[in-house]
XYZ file of C-alpha atoms in Angstrom:
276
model
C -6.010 -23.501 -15.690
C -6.463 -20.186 -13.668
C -9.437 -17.836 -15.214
C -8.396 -14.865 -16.257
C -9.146 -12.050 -13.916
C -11.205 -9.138 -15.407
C -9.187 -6.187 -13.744
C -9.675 -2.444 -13.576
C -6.795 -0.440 -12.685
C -7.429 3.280 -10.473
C -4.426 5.462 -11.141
C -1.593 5.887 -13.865
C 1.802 6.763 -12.013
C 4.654 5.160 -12.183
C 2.687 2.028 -10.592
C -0.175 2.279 -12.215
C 1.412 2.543 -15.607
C 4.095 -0.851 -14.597
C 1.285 -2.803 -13.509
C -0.416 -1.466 -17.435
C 2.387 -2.595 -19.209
C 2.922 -6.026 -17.140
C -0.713 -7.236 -17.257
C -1.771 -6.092 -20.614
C -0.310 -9.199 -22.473
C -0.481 -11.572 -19.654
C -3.313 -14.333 -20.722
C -4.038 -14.580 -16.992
C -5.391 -10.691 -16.839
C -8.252 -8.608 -19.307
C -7.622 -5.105 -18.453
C -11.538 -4.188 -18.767
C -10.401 -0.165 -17.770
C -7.993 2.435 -16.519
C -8.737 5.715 -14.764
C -6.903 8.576 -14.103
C -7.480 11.665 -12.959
C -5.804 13.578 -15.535
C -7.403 11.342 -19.037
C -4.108 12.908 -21.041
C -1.714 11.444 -18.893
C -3.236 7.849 -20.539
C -3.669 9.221 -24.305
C -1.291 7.344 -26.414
C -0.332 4.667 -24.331
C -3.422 3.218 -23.242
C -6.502 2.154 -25.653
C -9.606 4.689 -26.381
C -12.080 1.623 -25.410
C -9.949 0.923 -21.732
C -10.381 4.342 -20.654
C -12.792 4.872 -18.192
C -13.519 9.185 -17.971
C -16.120 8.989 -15.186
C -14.645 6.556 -12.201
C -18.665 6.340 -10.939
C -19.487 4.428 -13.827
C -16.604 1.540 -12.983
C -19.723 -0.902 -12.612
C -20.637 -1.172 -15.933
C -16.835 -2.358 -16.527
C -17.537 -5.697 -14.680
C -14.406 -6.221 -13.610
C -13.447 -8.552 -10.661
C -10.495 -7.172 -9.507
C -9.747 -3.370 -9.045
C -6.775 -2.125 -7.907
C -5.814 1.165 -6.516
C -2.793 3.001 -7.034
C -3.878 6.565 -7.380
C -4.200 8.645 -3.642
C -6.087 7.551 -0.625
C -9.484 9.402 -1.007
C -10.231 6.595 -3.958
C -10.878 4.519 -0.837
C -12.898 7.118 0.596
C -14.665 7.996 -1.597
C -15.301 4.886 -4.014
C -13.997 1.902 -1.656
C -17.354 0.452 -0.281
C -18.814 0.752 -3.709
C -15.815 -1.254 -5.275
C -16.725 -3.852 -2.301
C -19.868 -4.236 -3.246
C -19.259 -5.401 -6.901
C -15.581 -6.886 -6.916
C -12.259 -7.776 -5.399
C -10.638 -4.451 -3.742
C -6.917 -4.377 -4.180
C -5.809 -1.308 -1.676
C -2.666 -0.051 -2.908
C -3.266 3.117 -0.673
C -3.781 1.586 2.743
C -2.835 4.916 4.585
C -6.582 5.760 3.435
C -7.315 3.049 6.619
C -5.956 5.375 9.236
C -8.938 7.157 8.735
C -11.572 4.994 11.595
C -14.345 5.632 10.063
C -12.282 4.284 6.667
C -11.475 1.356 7.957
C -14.855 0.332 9.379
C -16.606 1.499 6.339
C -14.350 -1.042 4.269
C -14.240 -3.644 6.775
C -18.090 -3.978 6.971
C -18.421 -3.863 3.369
C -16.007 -6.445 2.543
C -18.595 -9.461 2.826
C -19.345 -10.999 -0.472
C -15.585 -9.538 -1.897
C -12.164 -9.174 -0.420
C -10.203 -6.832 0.290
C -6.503 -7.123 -0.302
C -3.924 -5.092 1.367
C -0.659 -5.771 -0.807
C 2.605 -6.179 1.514
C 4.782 -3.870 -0.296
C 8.213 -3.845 2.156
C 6.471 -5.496 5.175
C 8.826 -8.429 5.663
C 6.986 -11.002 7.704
C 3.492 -9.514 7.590
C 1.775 -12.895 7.560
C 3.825 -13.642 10.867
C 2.625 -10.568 12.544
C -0.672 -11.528 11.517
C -0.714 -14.513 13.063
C 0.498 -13.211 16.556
C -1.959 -10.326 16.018
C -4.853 -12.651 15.353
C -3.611 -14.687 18.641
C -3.320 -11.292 20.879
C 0.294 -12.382 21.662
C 1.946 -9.293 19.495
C 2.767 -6.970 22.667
C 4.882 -4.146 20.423
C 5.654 -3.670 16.597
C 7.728 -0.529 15.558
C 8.797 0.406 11.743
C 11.357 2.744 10.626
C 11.617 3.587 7.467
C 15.338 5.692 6.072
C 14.907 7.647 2.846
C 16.916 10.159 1.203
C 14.723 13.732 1.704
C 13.847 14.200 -1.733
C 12.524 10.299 -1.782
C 9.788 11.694 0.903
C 6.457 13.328 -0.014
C 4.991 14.911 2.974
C 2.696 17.328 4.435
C 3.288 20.394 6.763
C 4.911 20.276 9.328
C 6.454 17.558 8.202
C 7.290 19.392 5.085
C 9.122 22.227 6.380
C 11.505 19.904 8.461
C 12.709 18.026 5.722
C 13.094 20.875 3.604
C 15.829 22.129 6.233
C 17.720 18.379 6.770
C 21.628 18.367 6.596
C 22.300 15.691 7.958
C 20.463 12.442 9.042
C 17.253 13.584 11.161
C 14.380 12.014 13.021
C 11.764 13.848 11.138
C 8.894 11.743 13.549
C 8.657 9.047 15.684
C 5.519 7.791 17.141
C 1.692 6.472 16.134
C 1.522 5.421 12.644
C -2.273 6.871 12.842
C -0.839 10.433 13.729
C 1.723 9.653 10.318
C -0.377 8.606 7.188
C -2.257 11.542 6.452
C 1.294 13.411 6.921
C 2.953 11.159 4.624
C 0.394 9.578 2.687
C 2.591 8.314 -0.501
C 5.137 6.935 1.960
C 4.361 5.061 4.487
C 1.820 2.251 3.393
C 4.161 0.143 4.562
C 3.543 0.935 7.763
C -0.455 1.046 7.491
C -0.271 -2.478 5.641
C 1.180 -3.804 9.013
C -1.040 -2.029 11.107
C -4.090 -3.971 9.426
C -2.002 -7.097 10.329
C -1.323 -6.383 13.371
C -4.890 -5.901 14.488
C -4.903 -6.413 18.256
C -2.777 -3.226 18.218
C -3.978 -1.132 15.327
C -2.664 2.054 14.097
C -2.895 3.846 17.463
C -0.492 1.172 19.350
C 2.451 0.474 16.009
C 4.804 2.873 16.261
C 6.236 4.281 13.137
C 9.573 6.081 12.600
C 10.807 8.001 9.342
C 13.905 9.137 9.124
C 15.789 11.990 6.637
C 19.705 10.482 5.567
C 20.886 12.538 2.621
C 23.309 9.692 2.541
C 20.645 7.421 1.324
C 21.020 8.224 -2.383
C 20.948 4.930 -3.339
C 18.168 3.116 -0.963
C 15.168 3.072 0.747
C 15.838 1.356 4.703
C 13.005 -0.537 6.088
C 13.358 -1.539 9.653
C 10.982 -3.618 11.547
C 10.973 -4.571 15.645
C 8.262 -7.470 16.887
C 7.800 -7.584 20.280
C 6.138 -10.787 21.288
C 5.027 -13.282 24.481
C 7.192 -12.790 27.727
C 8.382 -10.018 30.376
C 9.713 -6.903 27.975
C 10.770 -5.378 31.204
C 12.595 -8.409 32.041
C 13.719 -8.698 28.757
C 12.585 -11.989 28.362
C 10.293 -11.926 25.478
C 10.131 -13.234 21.960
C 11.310 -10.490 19.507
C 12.521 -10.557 15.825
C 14.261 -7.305 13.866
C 14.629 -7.450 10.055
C 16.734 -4.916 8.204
C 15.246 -4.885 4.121
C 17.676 -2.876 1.919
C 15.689 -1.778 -0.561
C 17.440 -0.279 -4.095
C 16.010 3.016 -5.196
C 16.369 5.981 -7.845
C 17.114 9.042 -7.144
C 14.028 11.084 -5.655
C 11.847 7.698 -6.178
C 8.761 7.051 -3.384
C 9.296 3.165 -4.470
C 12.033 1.489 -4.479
C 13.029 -0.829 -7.541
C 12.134 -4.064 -5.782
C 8.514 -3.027 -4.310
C 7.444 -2.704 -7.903
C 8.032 -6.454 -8.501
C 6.718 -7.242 -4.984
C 3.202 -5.064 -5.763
C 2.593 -7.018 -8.777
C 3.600 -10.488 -6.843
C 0.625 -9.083 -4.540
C -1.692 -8.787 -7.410
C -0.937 -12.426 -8.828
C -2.162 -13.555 -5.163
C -5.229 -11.082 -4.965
C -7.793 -13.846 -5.303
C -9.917 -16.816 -4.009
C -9.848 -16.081 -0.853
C -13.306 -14.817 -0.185
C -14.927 -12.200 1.888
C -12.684 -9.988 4.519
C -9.231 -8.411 4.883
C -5.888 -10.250 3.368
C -2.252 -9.243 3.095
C -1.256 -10.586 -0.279
């Protein structure tokens, strides 16, 4: 029988409250606390004894699993420390565009591990493998949102504020993107971890404004692999993932059920970085 996983859960959105109300019956999960930034936001729905006021003291939780699904900073500011006493579950992973981040959380995952869920990265454990092997030469994503689905930052901001019509709003390193759409594209920073021989300075990320897209998020993803790209003789694979979404949602329907398929795989598999 699998133990049951003492888990602490970092944020109450949308996410944070779904993975609440999936786990808390589950006989496979003991939610041992929940912080929030805002501790009204989780009066009435969450238990007086779960609810963690001061996110410093998570330790004396013991939980072995704690998964983040508030902002990036968590990571920042609170990731090593997580490391050092549990399981990591990174439900931010734009926070790893930030270097120093990533080699922060990288050095400090070696008695836990940190898990990088997979969201709407179709085929990340294949472009894991061919990053692993050096032989990934190119990976590009483009994600298609309607503009209201986007959360950005300036300048990004001001452009889609102005779209009519369907518009580029950027198109280049995913590094350059995350901290200008950090509730957007972890998608794109999830694959970047996998792809590790080319990082987040070398996968090229695209999002694009459609006001047509009411109805769906459009992930699109281009491998490059061994062979002559000039020659165009080289291994490549596109996917197309259709994703249903609400009006104005940063999810899409499905990537809630994926996240918590993510958190079901989240363990035994020691020290380091995993896409789960």
């Amino acid at each position: 029988m699998t133990s049951r996983r003492r888990v602490g859960i970092v944020g109450f959105g949308k996410l944070g409250k779904y993975l609440f109300d999936i786990m808390k019956d589950r006989e496979d999960f003991q939610i041992v606390f929940v912080w929030n930034r805002t501790t009204s936001a989780l009066e009435g729905h969450v238990p007086p004894d779960l609810i963690l006021t001061d996110l410093s003291q998570f330790a004396e939780r013991n939980a072995d699993l704690i998964v983040e699904v508030a902002h990036p900073c968590i990571s920042e500011m609170y990731g090593a420390d997580f490391l050092a006493k549990a399981d990591y579950f990174v439900g931010s992973p734009t926070a790893l565009a930030n270097q120093n981040v990533e080699t922060t959380l990288r050095n400090a995952a070696t008695k836990h591990g940190m898990y990088i869920p997979s969201g709407a990265l179709w085929g990340g454990h294949d472009i894991q493998k061919m990053g692993d092997r050096g032989t990934l030469q190119a990976l590009k994503i483009t994600m298609t949102k309607h503009p209201e689905c986007f959360r950005l930052e300036s300048p990004l901001k001001e452009a889609n504020a102005n779209v009519t019509e369907k518009t580029v709003l950027y198109d280049g390193p995913v590094r350059q993107l995350c901290p200008l759409a950090p509730n957007n594209v972890n998608t794109m920073a999830a694959a970047c971890l996998m792809a590790q021989n080319l990082g987040f300075d070398r996968v090229q990320g695209s999002i694009v404004a459609d006001p047509g897209a009411r109805d769906y998020h459009l992930i699109e993803i281009e491998v490059t692999g061994p062979g002559d790209a000039s020659q165009g003789k080289c291994f490549t694979v596109s996917t197309t993932r259709k994703s249903p979404a609400g009006e104005k949602a940063v999810t899409s329907t499905a990537t809630f059920v994926s996240f918590f398929s993510s958190v079901l795989r989240a363990r035994n598999q020691g020290p380091g970085v995993h896409l789960c």
